[in-house]
mmCIF file of N, CA and C in Angstrom:
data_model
loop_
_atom_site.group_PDB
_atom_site.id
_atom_site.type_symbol
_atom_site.label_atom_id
_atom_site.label_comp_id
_atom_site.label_asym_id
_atom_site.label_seq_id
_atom_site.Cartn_x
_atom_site.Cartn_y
_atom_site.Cartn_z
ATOM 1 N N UNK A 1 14.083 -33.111 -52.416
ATOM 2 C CA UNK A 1 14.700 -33.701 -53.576
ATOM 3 C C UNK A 1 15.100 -35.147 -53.332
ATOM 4 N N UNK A 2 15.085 -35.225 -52.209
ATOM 5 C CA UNK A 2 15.683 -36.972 -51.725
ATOM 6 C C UNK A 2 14.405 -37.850 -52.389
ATOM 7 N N UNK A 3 13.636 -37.576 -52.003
ATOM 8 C CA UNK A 3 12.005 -38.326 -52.384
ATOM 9 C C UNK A 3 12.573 -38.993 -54.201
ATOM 10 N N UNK A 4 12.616 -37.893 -54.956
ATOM 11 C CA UNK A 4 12.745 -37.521 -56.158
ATOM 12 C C UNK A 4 13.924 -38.443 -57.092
ATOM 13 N N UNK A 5 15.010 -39.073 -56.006
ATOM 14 C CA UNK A 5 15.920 -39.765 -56.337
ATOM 15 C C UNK A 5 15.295 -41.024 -55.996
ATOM 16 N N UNK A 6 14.586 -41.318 -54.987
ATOM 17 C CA UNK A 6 14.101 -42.802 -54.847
ATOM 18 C C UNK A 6 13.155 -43.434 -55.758
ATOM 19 N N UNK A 7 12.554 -42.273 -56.111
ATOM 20 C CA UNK A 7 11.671 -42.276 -57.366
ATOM 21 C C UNK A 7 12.385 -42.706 -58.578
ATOM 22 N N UNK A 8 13.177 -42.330 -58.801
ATOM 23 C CA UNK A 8 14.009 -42.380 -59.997
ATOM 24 C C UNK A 8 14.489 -44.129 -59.983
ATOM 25 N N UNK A 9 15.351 -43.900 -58.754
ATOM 26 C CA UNK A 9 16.054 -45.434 -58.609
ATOM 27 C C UNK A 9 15.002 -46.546 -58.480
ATOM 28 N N UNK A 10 13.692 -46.497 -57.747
ATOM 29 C CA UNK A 10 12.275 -47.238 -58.212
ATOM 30 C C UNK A 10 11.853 -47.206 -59.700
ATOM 31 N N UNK A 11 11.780 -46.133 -60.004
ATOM 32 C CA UNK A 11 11.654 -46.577 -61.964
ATOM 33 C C UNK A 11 12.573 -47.399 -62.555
ATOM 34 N N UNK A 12 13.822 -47.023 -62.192
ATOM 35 C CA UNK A 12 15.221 -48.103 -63.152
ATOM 36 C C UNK A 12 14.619 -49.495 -62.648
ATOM 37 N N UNK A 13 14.475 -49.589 -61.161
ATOM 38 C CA UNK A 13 14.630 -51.629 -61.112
ATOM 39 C C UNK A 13 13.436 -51.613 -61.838
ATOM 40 N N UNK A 14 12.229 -51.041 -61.661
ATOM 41 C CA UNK A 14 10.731 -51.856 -62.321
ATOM 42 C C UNK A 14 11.169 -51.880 -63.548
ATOM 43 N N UNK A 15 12.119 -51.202 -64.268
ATOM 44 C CA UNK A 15 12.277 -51.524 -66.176
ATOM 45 C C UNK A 15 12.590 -52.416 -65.540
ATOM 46 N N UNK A 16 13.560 -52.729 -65.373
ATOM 47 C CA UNK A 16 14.684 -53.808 -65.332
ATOM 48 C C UNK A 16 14.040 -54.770 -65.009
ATOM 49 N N UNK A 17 13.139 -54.872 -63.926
ATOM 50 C CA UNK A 17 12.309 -56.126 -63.585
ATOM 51 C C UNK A 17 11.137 -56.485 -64.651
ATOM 52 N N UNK A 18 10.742 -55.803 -65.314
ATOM 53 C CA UNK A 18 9.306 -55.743 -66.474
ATOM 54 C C UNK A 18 10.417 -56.465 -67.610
ATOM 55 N N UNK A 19 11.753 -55.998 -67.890
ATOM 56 C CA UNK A 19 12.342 -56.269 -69.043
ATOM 57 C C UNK A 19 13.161 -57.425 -68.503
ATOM 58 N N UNK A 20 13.345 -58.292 -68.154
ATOM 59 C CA UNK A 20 13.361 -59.346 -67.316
ATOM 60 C C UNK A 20 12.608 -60.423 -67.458
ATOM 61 N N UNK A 21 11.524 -59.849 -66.648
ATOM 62 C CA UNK A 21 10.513 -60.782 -66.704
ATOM 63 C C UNK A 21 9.679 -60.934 -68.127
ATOM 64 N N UNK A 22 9.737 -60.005 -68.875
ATOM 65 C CA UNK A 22 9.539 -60.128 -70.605
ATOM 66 C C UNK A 22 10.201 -61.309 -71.119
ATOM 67 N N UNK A 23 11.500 -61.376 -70.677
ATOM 68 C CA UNK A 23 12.282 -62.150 -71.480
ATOM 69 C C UNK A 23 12.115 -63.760 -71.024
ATOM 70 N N UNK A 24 12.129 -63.764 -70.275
ATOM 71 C CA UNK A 24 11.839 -65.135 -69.543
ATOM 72 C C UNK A 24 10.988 -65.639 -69.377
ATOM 73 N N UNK A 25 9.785 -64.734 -69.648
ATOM 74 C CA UNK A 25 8.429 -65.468 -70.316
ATOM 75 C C UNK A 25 7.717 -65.505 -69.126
ATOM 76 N N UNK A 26 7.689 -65.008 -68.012
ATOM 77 C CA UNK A 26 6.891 -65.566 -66.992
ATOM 78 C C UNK A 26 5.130 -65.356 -66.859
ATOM 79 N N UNK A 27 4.794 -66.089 -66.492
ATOM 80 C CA UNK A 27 2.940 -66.058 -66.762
ATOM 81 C C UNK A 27 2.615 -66.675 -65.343
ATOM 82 N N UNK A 28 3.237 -67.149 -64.671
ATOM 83 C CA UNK A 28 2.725 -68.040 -63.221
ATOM 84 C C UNK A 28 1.662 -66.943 -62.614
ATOM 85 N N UNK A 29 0.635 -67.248 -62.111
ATOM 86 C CA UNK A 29 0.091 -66.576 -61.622
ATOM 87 C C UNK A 29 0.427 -66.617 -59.856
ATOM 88 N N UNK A 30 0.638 -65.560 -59.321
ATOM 89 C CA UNK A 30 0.788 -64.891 -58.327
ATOM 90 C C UNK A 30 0.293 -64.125 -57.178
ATOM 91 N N UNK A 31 1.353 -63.430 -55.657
ATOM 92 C CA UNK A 31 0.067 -62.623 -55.016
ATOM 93 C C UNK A 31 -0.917 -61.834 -55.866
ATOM 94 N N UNK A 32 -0.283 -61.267 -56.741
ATOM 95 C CA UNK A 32 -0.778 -59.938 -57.766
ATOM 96 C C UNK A 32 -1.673 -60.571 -58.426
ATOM 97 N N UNK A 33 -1.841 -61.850 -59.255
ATOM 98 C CA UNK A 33 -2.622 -62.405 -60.595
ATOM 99 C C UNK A 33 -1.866 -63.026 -61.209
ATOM 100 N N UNK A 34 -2.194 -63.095 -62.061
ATOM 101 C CA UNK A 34 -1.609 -63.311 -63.282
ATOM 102 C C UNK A 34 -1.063 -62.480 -64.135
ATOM 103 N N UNK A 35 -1.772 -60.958 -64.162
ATOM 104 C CA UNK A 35 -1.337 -60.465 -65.516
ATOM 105 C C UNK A 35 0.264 -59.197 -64.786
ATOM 106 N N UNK A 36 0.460 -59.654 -63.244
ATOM 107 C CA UNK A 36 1.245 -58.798 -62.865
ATOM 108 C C UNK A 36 2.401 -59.577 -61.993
ATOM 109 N N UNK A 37 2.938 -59.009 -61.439
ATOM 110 C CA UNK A 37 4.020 -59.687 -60.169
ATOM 111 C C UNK A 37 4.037 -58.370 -59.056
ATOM 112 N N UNK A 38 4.748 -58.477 -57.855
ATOM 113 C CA UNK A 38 5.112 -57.977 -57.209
ATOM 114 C C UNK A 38 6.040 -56.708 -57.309
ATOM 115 N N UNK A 39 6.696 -56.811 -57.950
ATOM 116 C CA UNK A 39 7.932 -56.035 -58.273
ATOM 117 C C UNK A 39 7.500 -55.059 -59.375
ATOM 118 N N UNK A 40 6.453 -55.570 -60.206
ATOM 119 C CA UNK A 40 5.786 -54.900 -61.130
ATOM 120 C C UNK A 40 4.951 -53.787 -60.330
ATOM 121 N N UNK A 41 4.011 -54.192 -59.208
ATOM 122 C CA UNK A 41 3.340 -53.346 -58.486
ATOM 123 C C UNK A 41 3.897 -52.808 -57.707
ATOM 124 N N UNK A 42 4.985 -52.361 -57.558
ATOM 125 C CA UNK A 42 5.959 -51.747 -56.191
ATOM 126 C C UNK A 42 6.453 -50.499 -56.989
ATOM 127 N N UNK A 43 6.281 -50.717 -58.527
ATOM 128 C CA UNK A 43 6.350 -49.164 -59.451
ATOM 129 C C UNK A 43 5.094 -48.049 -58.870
ATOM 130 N N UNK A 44 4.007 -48.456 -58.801
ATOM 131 C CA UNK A 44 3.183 -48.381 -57.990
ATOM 132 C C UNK A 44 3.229 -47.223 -57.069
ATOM 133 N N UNK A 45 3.789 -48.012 -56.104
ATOM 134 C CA UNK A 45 3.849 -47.108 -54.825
ATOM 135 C C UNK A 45 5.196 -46.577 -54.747
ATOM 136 N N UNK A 46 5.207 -45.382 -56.334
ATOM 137 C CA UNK A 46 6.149 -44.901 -55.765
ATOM 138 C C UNK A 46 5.852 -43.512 -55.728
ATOM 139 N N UNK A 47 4.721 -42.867 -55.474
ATOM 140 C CA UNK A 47 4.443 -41.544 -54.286
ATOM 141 C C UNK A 47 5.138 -42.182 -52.622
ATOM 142 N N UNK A 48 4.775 -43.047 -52.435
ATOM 143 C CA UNK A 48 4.825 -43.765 -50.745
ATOM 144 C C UNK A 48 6.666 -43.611 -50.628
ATOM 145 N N UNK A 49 7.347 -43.671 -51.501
ATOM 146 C CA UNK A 49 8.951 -43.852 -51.334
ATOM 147 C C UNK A 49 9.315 -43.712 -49.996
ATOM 148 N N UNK A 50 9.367 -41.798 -49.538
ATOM 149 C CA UNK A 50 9.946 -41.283 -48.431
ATOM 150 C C UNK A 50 8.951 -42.143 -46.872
ATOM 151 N N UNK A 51 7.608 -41.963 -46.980
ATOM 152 C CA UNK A 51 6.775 -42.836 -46.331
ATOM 153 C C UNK A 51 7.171 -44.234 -45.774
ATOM 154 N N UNK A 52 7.730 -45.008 -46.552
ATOM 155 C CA UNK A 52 8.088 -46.350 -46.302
ATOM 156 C C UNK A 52 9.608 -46.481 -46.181
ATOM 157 N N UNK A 53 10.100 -45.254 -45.608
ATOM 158 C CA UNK A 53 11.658 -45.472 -45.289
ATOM 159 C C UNK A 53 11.165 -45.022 -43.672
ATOM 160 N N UNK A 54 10.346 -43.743 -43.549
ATOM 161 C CA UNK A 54 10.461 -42.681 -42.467
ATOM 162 C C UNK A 54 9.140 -42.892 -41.892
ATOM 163 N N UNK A 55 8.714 -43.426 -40.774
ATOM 164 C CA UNK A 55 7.388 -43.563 -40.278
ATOM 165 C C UNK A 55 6.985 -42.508 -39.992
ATOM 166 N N UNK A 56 8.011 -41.120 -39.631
ATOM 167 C CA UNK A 56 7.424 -39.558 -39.390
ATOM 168 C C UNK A 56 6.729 -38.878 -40.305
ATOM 169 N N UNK A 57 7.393 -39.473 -41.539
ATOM 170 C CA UNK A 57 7.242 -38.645 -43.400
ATOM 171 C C UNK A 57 5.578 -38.516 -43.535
ATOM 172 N N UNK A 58 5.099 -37.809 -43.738
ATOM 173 C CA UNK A 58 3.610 -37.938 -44.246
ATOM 174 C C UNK A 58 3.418 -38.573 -45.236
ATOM 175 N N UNK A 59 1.932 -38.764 -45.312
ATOM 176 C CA UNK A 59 1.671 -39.989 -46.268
ATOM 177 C C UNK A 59 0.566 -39.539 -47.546
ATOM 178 N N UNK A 60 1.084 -39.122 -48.454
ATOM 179 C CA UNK A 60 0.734 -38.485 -49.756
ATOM 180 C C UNK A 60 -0.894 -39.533 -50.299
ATOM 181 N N UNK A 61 -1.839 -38.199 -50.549
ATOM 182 C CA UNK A 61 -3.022 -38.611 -50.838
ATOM 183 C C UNK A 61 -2.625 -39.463 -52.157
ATOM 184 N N UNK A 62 -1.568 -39.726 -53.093
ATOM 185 C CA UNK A 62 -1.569 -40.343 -54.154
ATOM 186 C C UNK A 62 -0.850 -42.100 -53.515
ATOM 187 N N UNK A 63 -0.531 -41.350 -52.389
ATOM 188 C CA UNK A 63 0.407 -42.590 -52.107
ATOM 189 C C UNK A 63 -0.298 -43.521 -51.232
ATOM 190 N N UNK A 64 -1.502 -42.864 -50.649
ATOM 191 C CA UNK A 64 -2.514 -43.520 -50.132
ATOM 192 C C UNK A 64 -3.658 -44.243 -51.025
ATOM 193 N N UNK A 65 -4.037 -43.402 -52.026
ATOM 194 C CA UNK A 65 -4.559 -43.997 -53.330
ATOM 195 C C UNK A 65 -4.321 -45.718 -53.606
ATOM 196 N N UNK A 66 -3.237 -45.326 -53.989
ATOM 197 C CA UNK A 66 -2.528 -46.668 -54.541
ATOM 198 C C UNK A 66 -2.483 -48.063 -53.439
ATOM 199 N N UNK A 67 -2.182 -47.342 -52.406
ATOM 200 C CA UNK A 67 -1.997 -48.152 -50.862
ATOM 201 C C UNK A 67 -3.212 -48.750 -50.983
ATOM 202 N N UNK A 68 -4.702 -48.269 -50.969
ATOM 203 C CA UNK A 68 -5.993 -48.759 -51.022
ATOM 204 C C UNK A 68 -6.487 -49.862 -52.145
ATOM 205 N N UNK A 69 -5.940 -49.455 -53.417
ATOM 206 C CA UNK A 69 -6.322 -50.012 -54.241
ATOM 207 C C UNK A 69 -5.350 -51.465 -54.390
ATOM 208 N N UNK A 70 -4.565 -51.674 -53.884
ATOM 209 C CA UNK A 70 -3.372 -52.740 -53.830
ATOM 210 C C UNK A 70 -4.006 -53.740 -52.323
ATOM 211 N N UNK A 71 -4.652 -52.576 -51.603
ATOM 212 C CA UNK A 71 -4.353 -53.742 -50.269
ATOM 213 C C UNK A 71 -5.953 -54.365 -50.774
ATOM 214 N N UNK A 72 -6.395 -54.450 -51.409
ATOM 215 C CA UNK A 72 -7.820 -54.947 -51.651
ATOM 216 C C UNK A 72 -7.316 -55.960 -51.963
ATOM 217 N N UNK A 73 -6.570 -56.604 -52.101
ATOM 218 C CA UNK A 73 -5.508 -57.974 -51.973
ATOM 219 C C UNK A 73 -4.680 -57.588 -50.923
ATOM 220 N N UNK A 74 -4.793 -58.101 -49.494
ATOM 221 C CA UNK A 74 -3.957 -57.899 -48.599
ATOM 222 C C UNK A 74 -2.472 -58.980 -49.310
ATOM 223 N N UNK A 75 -2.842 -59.646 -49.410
ATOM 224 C CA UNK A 75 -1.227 -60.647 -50.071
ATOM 225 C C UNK A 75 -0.084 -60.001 -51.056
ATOM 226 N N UNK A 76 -1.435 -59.167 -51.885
ATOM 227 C CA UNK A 76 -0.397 -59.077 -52.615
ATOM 228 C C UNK A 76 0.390 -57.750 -52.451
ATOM 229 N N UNK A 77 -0.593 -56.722 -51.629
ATOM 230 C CA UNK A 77 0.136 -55.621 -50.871
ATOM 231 C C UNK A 77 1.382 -56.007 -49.738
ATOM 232 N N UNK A 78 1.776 -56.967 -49.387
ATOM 233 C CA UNK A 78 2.583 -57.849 -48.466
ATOM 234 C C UNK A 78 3.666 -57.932 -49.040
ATOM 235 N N UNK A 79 3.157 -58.692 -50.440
ATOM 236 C CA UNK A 79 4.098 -59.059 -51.356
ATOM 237 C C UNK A 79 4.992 -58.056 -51.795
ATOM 238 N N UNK A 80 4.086 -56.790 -52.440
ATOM 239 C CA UNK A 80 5.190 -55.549 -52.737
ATOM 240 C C UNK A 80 5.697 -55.253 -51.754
ATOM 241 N N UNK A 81 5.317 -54.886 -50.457
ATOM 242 C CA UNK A 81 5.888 -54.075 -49.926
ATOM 243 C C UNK A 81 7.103 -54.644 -49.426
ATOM 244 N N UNK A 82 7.652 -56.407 -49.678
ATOM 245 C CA UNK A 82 8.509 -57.308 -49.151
ATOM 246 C C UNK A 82 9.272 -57.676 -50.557
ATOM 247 N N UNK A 83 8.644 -56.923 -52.030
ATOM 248 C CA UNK A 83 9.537 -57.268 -52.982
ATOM 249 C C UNK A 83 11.020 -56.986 -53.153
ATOM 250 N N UNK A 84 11.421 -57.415 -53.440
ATOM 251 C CA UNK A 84 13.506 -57.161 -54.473
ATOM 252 C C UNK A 84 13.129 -55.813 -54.529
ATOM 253 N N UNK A 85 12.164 -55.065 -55.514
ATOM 254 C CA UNK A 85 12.305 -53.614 -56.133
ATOM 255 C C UNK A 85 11.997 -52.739 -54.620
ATOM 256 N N UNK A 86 11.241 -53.454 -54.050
ATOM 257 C CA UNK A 86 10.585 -52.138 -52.696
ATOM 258 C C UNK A 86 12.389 -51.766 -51.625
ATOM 259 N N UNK A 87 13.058 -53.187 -51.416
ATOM 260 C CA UNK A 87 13.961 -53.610 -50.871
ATOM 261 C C UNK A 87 14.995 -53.113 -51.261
ATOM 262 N N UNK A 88 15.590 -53.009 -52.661
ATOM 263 C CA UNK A 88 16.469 -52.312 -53.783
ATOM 264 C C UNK A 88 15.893 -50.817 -53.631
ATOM 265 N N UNK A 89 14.648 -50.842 -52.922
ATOM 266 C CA UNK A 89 14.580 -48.737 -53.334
ATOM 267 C C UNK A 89 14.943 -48.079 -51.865
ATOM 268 N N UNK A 90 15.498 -48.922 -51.018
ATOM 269 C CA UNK A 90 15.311 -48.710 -49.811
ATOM 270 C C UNK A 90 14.179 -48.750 -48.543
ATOM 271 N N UNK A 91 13.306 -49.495 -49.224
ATOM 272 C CA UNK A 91 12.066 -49.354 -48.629
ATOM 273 C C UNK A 91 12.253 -50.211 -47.067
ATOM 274 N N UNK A 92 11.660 -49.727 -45.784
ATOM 275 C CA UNK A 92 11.918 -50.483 -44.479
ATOM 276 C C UNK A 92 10.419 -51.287 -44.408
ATOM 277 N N UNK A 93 10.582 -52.483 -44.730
ATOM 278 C CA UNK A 93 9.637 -52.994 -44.365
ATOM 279 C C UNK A 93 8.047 -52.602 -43.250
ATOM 280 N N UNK A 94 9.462 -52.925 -42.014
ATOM 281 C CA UNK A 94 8.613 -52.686 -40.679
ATOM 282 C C UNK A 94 7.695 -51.384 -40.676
ATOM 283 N N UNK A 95 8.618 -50.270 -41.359
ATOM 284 C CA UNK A 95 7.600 -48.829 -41.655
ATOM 285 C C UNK A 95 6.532 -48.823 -42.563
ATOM 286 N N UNK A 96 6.814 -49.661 -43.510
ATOM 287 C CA UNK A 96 5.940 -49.418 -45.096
ATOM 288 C C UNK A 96 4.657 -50.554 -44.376
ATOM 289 N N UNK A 97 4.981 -51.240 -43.860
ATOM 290 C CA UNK A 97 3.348 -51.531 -43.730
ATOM 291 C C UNK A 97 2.779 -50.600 -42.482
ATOM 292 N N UNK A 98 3.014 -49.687 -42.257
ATOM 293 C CA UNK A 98 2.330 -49.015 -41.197
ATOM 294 C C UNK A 98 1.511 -47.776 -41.890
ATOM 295 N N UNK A 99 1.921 -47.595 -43.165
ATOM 296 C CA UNK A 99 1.326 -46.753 -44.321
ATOM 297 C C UNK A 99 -0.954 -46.809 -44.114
ATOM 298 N N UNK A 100 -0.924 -48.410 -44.700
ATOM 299 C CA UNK A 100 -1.918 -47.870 -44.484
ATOM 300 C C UNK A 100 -3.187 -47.533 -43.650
ATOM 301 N N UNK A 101 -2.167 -47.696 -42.033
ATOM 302 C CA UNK A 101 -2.911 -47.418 -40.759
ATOM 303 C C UNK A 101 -2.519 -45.734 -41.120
ATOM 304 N N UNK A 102 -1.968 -45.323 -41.380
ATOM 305 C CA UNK A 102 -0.903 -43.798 -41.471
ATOM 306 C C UNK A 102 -2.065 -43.449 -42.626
ATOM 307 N N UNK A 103 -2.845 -43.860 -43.790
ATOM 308 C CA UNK A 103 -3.627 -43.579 -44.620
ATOM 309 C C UNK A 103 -4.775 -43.524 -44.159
ATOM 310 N N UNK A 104 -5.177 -44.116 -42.708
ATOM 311 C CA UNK A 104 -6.418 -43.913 -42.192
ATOM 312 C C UNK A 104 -7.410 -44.684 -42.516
ATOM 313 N N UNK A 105 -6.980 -46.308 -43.809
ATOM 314 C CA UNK A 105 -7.631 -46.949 -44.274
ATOM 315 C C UNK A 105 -8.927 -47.487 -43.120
ATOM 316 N N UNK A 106 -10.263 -47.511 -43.695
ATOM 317 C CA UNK A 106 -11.178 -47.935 -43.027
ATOM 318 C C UNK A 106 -10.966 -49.276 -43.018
ATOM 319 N N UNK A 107 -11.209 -50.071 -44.522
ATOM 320 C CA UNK A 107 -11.022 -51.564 -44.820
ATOM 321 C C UNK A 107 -9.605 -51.808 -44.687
ATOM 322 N N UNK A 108 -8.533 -51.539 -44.118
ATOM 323 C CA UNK A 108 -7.408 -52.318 -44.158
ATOM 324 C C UNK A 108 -7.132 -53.409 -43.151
ATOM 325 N N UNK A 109 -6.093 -54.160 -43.607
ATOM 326 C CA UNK A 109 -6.338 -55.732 -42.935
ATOM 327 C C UNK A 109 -5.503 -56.234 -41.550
ATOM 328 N N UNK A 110 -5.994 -55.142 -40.708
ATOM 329 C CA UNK A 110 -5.465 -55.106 -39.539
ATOM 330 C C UNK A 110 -4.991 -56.590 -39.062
ATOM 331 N N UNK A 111 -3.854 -56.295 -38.677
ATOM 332 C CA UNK A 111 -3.593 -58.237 -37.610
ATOM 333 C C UNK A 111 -2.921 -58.355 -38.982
ATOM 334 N N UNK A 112 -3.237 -58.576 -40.276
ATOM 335 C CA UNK A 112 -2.409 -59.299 -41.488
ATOM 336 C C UNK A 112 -1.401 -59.746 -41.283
ATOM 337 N N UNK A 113 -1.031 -61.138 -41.275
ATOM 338 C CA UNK A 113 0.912 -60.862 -40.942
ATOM 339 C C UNK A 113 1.691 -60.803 -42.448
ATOM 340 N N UNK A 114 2.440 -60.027 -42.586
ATOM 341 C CA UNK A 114 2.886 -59.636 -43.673
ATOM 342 C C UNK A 114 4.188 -60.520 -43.039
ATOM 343 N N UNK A 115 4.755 -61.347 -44.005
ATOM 344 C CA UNK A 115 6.368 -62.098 -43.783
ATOM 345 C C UNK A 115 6.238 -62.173 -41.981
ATOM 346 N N UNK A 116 7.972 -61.250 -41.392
ATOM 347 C CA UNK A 116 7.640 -61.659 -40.023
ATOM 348 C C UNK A 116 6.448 -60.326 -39.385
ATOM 349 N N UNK A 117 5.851 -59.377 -40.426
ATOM 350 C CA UNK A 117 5.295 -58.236 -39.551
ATOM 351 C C UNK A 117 4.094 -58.203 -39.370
ATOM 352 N N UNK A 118 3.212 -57.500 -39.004
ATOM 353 C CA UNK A 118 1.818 -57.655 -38.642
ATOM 354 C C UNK A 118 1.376 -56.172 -39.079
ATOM 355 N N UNK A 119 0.469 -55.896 -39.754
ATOM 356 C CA UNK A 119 -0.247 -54.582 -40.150
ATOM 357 C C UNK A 119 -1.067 -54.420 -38.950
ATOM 358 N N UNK A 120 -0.933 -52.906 -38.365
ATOM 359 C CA UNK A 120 -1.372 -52.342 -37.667
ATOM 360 C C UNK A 120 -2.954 -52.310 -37.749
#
């Protein structure tokens, strides 16, 4: 049930950050693009929650999903996993990028330095 609350508290900031960033108009394009932000994609990965607190936690085929399809932009997978919302959900950095060595990714961007960390 712990999982289930981080989940929850990850849905409140992404409104809050989507309804936010609505209001203020933002369009800059970003790690993500243009049509997204960081904080927007960190709604995302929220199968990965318990994963990116607990390097023991297993790593959910949905939560690996998402992990794949995000790091196809290593930047901007960096970016979430170092956003306000990942940070606000409790997310540990140093663990959450070890996800998608823990996912078994073939293409992932080993060496990457994410902020001060380095993907496995």
């Amino acid at each position: 049930m712990e999982g289930c609350t981080y989940c929850v508290k990850l849905l409140c900031l992404v409104g809050f950050v989507v309804l936010v960033s609505t209001i203020a108009g933002v369009e800059s394009a970003g790690e993500c693009g243009k049509s997204t932000t960081p904080d927007n994609e960190a709604y995302k990965l929220a199968p990965c929650a318990s994963a990116a607190q607990d390097e023991n936690a297993s790593v959910s085929q949905s939560c690996c999903a998402q992990v794949k399809k995000i790091g196809q932009n290593p930047s901007c997978l960096c970016a979430v996993l170092l956003s306000n919302t990942a940070k606000m959900a409790g997310v540990n950095p140093q663990v959450a990028v070890t996800i998608p060595k823990r996912c078994n990714l073939a293409n992932r961007p080993v060496g990457y330095k994410c902020g001060p960390y380095t993907l496995p």
